[in-house]
mmCIF file of C-alpha atoms in Angstrom:
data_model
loop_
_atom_site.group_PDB
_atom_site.id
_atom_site.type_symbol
_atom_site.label_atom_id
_atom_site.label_comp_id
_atom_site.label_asym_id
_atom_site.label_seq_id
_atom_site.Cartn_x
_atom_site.Cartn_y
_atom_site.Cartn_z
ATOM 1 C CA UNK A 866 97.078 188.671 154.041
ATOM 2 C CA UNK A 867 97.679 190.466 150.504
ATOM 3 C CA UNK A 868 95.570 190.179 147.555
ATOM 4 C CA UNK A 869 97.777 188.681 145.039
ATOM 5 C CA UNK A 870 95.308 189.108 141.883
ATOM 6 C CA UNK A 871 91.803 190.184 141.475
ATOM 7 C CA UNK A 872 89.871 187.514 142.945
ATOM 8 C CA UNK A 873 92.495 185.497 144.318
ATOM 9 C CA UNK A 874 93.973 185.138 148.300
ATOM 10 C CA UNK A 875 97.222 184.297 149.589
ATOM 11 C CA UNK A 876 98.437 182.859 152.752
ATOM 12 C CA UNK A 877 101.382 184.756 154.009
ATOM 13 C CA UNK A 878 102.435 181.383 156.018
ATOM 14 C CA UNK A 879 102.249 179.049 153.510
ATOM 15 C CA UNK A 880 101.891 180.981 150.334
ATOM 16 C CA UNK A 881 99.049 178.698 149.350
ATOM 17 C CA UNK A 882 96.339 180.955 147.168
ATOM 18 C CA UNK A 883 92.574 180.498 147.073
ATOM 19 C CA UNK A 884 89.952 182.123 145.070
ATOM 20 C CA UNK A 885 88.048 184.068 147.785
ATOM 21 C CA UNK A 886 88.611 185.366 151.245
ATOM 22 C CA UNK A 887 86.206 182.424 153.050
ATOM 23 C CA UNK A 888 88.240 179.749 152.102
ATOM 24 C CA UNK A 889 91.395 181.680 153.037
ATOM 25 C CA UNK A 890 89.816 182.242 156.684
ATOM 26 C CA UNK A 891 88.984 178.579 156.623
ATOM 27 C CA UNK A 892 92.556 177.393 155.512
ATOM 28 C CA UNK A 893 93.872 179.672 158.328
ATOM 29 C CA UNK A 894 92.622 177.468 160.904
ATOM 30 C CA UNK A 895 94.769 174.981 159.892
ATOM 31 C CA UNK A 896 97.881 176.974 161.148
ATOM 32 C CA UNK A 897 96.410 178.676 163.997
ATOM 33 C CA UNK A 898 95.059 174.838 165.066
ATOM 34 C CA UNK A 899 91.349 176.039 165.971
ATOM 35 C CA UNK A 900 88.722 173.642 165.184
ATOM 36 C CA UNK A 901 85.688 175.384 165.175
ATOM 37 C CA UNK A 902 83.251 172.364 164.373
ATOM 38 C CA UNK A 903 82.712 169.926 167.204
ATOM 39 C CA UNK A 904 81.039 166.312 167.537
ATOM 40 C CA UNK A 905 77.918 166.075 169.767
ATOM 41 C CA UNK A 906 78.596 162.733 169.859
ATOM 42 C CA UNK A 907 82.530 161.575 170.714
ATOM 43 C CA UNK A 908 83.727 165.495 171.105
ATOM 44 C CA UNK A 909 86.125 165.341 168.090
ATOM 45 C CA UNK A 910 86.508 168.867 165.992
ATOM 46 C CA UNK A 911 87.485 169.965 163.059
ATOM 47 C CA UNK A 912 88.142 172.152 160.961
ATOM 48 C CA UNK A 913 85.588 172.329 158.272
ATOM 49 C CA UNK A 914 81.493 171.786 158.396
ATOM 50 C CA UNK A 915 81.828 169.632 155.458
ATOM 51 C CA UNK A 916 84.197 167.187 157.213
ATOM 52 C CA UNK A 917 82.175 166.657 160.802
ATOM 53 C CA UNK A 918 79.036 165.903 158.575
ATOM 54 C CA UNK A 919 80.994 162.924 156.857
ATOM 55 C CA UNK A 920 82.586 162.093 159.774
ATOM 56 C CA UNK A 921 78.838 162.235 161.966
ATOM 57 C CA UNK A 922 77.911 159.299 159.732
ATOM 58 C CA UNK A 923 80.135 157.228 161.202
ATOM 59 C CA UNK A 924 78.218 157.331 164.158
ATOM 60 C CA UNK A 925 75.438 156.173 162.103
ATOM 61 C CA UNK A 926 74.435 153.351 160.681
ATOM 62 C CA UNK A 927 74.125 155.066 157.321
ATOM 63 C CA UNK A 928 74.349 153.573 153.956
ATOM 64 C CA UNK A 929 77.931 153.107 152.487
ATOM 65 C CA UNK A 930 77.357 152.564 149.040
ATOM 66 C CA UNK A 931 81.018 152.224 147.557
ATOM 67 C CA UNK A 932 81.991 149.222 148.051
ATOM 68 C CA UNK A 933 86.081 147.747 147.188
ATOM 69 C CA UNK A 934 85.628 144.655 144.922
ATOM 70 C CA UNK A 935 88.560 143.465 146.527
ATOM 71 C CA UNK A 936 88.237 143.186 149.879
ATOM 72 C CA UNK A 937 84.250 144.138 150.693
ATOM 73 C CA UNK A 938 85.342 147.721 152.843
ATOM 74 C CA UNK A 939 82.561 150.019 151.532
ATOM 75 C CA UNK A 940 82.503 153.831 152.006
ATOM 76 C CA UNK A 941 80.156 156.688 152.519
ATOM 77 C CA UNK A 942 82.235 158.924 149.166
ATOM 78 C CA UNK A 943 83.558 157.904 146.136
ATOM 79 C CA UNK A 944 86.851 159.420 146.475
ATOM 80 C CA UNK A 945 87.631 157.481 150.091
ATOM 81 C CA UNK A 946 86.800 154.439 148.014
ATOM 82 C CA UNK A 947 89.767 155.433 145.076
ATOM 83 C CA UNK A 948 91.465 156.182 147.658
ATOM 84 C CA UNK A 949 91.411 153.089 149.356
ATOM 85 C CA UNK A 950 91.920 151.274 146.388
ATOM 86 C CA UNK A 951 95.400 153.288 145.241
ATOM 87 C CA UNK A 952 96.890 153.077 148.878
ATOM 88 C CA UNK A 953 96.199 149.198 149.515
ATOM 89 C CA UNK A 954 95.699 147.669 146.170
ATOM 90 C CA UNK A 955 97.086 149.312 143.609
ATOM 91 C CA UNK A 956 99.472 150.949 144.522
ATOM 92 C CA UNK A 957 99.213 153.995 142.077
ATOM 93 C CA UNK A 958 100.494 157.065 143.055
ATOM 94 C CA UNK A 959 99.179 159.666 139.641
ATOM 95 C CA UNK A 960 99.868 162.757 141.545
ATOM 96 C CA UNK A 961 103.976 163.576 141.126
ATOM 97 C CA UNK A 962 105.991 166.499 142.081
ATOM 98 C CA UNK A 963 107.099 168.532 138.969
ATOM 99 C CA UNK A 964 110.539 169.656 141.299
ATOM 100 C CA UNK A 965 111.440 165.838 142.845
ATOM 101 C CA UNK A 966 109.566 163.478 141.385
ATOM 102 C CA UNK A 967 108.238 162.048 144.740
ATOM 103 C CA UNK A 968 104.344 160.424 144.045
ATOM 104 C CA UNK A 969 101.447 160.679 146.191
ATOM 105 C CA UNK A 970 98.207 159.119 146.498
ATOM 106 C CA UNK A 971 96.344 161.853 146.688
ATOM 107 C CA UNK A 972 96.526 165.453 145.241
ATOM 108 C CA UNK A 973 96.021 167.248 148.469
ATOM 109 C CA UNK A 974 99.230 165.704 150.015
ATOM 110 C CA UNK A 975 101.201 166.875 146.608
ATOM 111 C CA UNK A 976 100.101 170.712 147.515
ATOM 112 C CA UNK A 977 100.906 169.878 151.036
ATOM 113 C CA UNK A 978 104.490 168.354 149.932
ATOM 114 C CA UNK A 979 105.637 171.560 147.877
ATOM 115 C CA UNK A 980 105.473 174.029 150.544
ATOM 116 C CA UNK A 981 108.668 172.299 151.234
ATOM 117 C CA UNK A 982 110.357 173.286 147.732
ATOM 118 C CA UNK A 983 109.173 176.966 148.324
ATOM 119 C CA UNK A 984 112.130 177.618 150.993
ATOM 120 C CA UNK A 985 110.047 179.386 153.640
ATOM 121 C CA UNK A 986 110.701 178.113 157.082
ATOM 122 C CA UNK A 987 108.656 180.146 159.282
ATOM 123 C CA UNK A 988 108.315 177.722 162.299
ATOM 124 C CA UNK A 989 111.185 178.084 164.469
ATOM 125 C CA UNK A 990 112.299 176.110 167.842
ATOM 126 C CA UNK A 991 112.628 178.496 170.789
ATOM 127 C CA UNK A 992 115.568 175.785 171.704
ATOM 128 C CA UNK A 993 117.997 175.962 168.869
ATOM 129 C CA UNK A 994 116.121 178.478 166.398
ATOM 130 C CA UNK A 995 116.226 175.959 163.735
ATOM 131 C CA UNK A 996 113.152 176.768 161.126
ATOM 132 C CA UNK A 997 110.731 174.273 159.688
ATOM 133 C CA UNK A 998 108.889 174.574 156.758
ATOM 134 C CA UNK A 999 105.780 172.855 158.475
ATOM 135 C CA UNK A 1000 104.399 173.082 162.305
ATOM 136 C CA UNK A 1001 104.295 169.255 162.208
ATOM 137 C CA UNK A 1002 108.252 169.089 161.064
ATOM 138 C CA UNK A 1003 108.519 171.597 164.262
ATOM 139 C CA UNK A 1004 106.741 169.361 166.756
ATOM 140 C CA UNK A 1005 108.737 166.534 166.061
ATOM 141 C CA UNK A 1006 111.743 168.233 165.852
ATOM 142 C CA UNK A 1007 111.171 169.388 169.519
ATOM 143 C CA UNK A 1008 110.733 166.157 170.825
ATOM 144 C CA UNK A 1009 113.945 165.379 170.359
ATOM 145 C CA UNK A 1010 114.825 167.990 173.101
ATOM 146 C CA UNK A 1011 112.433 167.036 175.317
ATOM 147 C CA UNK A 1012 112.659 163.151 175.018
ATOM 148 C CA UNK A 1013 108.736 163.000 174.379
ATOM 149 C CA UNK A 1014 107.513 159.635 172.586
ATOM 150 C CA UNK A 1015 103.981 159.737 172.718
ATOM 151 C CA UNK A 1016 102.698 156.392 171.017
ATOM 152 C CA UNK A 1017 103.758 153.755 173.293
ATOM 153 C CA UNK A 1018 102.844 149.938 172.221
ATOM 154 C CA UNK A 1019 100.458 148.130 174.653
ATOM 155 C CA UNK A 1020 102.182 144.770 174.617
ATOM 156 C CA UNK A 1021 106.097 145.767 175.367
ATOM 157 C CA UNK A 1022 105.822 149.352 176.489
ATOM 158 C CA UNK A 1023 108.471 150.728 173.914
ATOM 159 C CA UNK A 1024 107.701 154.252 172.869
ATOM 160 C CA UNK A 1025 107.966 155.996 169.434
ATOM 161 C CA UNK A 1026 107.577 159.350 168.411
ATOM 162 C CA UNK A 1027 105.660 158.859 165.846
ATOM 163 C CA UNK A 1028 101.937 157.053 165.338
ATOM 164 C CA UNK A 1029 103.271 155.534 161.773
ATOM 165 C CA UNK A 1030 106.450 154.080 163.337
ATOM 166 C CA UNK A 1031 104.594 152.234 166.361
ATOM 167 C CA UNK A 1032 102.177 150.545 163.490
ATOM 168 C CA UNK A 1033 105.056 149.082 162.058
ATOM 169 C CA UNK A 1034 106.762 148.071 165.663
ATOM 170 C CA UNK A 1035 103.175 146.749 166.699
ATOM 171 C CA UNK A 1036 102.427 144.045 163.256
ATOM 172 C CA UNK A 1037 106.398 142.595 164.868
ATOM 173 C CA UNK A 1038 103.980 141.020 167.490
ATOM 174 C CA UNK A 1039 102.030 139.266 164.638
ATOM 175 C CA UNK A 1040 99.273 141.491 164.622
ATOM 176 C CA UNK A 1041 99.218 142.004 160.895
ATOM 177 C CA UNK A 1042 100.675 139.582 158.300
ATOM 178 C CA UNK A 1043 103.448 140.799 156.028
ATOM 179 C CA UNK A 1044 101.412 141.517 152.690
ATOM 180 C CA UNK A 1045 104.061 142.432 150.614
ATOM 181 C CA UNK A 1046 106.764 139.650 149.615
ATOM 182 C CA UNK A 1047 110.008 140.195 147.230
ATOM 183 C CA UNK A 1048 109.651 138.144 143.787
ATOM 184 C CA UNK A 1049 113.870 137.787 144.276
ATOM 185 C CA UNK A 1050 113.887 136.720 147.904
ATOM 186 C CA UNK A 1051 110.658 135.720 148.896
ATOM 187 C CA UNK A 1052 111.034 138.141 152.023
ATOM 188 C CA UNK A 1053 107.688 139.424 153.132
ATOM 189 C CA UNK A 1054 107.369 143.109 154.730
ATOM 190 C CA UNK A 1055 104.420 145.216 156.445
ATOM 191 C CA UNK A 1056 104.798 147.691 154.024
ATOM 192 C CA UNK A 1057 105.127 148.808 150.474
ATOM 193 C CA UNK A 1058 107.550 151.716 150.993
ATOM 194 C CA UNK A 1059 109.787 148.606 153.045
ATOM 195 C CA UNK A 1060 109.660 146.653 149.940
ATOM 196 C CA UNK A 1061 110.530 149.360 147.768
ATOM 197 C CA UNK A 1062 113.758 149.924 149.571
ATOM 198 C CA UNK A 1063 114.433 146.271 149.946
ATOM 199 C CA UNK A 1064 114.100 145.896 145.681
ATOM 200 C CA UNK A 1065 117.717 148.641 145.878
ATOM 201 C CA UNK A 1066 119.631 145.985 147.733
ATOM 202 C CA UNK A 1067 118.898 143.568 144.339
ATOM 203 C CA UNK A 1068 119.681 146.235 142.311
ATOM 204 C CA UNK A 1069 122.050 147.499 143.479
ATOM 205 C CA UNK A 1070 120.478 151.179 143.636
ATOM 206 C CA UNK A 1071 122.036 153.680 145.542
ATOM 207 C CA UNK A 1072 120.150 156.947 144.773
ATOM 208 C CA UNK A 1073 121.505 159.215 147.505
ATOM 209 C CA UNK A 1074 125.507 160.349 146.685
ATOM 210 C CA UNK A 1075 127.424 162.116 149.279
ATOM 211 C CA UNK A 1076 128.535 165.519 147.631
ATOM 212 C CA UNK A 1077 131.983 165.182 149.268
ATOM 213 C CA UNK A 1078 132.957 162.128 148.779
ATOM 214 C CA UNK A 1079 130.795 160.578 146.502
ATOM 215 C CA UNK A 1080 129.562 157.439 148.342
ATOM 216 C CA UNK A 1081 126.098 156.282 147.688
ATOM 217 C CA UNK A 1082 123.318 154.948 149.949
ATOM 218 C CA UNK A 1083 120.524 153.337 149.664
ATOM 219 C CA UNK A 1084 118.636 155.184 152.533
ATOM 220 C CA UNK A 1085 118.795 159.467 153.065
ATOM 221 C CA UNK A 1086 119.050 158.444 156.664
ATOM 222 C CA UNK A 1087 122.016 156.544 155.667
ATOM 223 C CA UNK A 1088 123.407 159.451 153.654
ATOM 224 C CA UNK A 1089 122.517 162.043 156.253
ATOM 225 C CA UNK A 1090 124.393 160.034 159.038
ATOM 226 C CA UNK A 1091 127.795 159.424 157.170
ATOM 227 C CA UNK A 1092 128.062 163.645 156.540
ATOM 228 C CA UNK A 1093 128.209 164.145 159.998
ATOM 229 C CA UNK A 1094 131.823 162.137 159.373
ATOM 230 C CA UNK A 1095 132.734 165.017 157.145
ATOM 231 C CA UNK A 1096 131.827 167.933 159.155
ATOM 232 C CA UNK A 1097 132.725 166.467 162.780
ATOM 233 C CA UNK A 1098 129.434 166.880 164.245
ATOM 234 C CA UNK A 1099 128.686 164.856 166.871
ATOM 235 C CA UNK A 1100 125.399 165.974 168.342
ATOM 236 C CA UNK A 1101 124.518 162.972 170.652
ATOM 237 C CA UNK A 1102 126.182 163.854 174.103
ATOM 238 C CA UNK A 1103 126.232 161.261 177.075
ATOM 239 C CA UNK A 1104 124.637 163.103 179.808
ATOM 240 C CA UNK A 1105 126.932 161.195 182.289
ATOM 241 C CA UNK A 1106 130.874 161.438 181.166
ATOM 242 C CA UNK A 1107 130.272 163.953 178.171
ATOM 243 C CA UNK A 1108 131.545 161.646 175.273
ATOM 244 C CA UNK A 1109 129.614 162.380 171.924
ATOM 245 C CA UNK A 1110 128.685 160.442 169.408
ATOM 246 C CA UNK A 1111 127.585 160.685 165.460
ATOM 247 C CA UNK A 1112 124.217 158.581 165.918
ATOM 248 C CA UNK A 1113 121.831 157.997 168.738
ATOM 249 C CA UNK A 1114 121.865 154.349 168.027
ATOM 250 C CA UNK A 1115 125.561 154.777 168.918
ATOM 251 C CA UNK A 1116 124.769 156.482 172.297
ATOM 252 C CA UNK A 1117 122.223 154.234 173.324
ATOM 253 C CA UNK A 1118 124.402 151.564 172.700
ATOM 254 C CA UNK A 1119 127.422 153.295 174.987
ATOM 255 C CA UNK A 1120 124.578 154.119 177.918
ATOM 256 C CA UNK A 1121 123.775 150.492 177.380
ATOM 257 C CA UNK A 1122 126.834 149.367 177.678
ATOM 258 C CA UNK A 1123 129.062 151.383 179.789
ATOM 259 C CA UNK A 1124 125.980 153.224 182.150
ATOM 260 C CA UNK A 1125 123.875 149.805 182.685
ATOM 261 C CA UNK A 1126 121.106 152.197 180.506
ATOM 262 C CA UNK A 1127 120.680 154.605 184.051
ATOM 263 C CA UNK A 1128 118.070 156.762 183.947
ATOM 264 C CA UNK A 1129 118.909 159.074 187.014
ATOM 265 C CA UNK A 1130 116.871 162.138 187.153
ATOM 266 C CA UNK A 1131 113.303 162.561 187.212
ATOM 267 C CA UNK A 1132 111.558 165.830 186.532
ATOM 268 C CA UNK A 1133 109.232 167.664 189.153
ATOM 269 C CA UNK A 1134 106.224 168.658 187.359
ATOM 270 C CA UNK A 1135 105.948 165.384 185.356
ATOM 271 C CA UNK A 1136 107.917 162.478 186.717
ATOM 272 C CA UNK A 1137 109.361 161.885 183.329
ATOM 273 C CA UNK A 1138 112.683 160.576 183.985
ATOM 274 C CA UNK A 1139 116.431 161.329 182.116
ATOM 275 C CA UNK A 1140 119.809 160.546 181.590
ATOM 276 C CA UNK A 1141 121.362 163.482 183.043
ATOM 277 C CA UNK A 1142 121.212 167.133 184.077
ATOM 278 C CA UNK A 1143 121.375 169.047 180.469
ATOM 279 C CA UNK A 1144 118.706 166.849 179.311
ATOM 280 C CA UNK A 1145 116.678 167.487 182.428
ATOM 281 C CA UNK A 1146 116.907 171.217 182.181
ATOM 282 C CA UNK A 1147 116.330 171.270 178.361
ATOM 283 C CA UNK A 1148 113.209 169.308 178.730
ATOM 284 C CA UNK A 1149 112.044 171.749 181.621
ATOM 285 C CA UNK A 1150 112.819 175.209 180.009
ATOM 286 C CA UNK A 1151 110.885 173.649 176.708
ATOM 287 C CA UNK A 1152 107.971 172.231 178.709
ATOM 288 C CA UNK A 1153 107.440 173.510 182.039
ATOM 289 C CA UNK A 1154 109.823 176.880 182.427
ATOM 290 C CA UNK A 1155 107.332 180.300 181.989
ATOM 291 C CA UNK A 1156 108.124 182.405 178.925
ATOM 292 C CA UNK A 1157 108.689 185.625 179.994
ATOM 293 C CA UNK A 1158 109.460 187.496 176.723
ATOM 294 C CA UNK A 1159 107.228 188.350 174.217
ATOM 295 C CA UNK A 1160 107.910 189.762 170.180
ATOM 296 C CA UNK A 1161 105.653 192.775 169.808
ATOM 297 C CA UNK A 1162 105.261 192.430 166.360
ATOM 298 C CA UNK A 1163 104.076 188.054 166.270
ATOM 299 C CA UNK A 1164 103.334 187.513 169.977
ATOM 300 C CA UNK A 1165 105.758 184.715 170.039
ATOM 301 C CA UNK A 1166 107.335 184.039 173.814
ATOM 302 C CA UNK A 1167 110.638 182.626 174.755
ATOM 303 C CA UNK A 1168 112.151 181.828 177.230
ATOM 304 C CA UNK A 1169 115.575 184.229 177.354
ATOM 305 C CA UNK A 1170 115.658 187.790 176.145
ATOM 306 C CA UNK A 1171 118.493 186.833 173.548
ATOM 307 C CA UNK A 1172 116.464 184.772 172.249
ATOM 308 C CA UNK A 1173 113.857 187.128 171.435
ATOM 309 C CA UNK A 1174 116.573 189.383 170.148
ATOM 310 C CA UNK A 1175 117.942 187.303 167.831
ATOM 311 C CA UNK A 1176 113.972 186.468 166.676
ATOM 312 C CA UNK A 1177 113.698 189.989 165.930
ATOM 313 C CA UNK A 1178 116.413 190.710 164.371
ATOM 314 C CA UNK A 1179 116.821 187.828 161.836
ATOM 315 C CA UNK A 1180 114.638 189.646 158.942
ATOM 316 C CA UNK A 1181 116.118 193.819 159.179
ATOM 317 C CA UNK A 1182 115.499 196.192 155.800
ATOM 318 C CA UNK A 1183 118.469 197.473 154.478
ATOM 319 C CA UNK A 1184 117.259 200.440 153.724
ATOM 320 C CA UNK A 1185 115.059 201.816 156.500
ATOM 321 C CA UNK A 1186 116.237 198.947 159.355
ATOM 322 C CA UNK A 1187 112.889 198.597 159.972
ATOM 323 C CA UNK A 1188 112.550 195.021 161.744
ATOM 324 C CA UNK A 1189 110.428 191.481 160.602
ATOM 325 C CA UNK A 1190 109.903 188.559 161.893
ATOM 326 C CA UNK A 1191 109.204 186.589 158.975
ATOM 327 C CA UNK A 1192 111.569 186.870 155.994
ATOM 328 C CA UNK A 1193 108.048 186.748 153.842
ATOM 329 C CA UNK A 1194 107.048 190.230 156.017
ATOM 330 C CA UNK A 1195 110.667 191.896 154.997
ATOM 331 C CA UNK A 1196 110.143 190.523 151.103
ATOM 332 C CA UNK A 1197 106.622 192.544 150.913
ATOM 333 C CA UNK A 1198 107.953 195.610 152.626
ATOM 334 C CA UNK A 1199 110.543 195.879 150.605
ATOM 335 C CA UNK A 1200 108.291 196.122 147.567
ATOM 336 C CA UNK A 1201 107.037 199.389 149.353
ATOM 337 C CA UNK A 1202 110.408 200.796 149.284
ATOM 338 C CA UNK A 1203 110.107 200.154 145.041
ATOM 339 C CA UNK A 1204 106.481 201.388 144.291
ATOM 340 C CA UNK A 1205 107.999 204.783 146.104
ATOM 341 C CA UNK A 1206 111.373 204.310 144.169
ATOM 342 C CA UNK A 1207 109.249 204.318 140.623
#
């Protein structure tokens, strides 16, 4: 880590700063994922000191003494209580991004958000070297190669990838009533966010344009599917005759329909089952298969010396070839090769 000012600490990662060197070694944790600060109690850890002592009360019966006027939840802290009230009552979102305009509730997610708008990806997959900007985009990025879904619904035993889309698939068992109802329509949804995008179909509010064409959608999903028309990519390959397809709505459907939805091969090491070989062996070299080459410089291990070789050799100085493997690493070295120059 390089001192950026007097006084002040940057993460070479994330490029967040901080005013002193303890709460840079703190902020590291959240990046190396080592939770230092453990719960006598249910064994949960975290990060920080501060947050196991607020969440030790909840093993408690301490005093909450925030209470919402609207619905009686109280709270041990003040802030849990605005926060409360924003995300289920209010709705208001002060916190907005100077670059996109998105809004969030609180001001920690905004930081969070704009590492995204710096441009530094430095969490690749060892599969198909794409880079993240965040180790959570990375995660569930790999899933998709390995099939994972780890939140699975009690009642039906359909799987999701992620914890936010099984809430909504769990309130279509009537779990939770649909709060939020369209003044137009008088269509009720489970969220806010649902709402929102119902309130463009009125409209008539297309916000996301296709830069070839020019056709608009109401969704990015929408407008990231219909590009793949443009470029020809069809990344969703039937495992059992080889056609592809532009969506995996579009496969399913095919396995569905023309497969009887087989699921033919089962892995070794953890039953997990699949539609064919090349998803069998991806999942096993991401999962299970030993990585036997390691980058001298990071530590990082893949799986296949090319691999590694293309890993180093992504970030190379022009003027001494000297090798990085973060494009971050190359930018500060390079402002070696100026301090000489001057």
């Amino acid at each position: 880590h390089r001192e950026v000012k007097q006084d002040h600490y940057e993460c070479n990662t994330c490029k967040k700063v901080f005013k002193n060197k303890a709460q840079l070694n703190v902020h590291q944790y959240t990046h190396s994922g080592i939770k230092p600060h453990k719960c006598d109690v249910c064994g949960k850890a975290f990060i920080q000191k501060s947050t196991l002592i607020r969440h030790q009360f909840t093993h408690s019966n301490a005093i909450r003494p925030f209470v919402c006027e609207r619905c009686d939840k109280s709270f041990i802290q003040k802030h849990q209580l605005l926060t409360h009230i924003r995300t289920n009552h209010t709705g208001e979102k002060e916190f907005v991004c100077d670059v996109c305009k998105k809004a969030f509730f609180e001001k920690r997610c905004l930081i969070n958000h704009k590492i995204v708008h710096a441009g530094v990806k430095n969490f690749g997959c060892d599969i198909c070297h794409k880079y993240f900007a965040k180790s959570a985009y990375l995660k569930l990025h790999k899933m998709h190669h390995t099939g994972e879904r780890p939140f699975s619904c009690e009642r039906c035993g359909k799987s999701f990838r992620q914890k936010n889309h099984l809430k909504t698939h769990f309130q279509t068992h009537g779990i939770v009533e649909k709060r939020f109802s369209c003044r137009l329509c008088s269509k009720s949804f489970y969220s806010r966010s649902e709402l929102k995008f119902h309130n463009f179909a009125h409209n008539g509010i297309k916000p996301h344009e296709c830069e070839t064409c020019g056709k608009r959608f109401t969704l990015v999903s929408g407008l990231t599917s219909h590009r793949k028309i443009h470029t020809g990519e069809k990344q969703f390959k039937c495992d059992l005759c080889k056609k592809c397809f532009y969506q995996r709505s579009n496969l399913k459907t095919h396995l569905k329909l023309m497969h009887n939805n087989l699921k033919l091969l089962k892995c070794d090491s953890c039953n997990q089952s699949f539609n064919g070989k090349q998803a069998l062996e991806v999942h096993f070299n991401s999962v299970h298969l030993v990585k036997l080459y390691n980058c001298d410089n990071c530590g990082k291990s893949f799986t296949k010396k090319k691999h590694l070789s293309k890993h180093v050799n992504r970030n190379i100085c022009e003027i001494c070839r000297k090798h990085f493997c973060r494009k971050t690493n190359l930018l500060e070295h390079y402002a070696t090769h100026n301090a000489i120059q001057s």
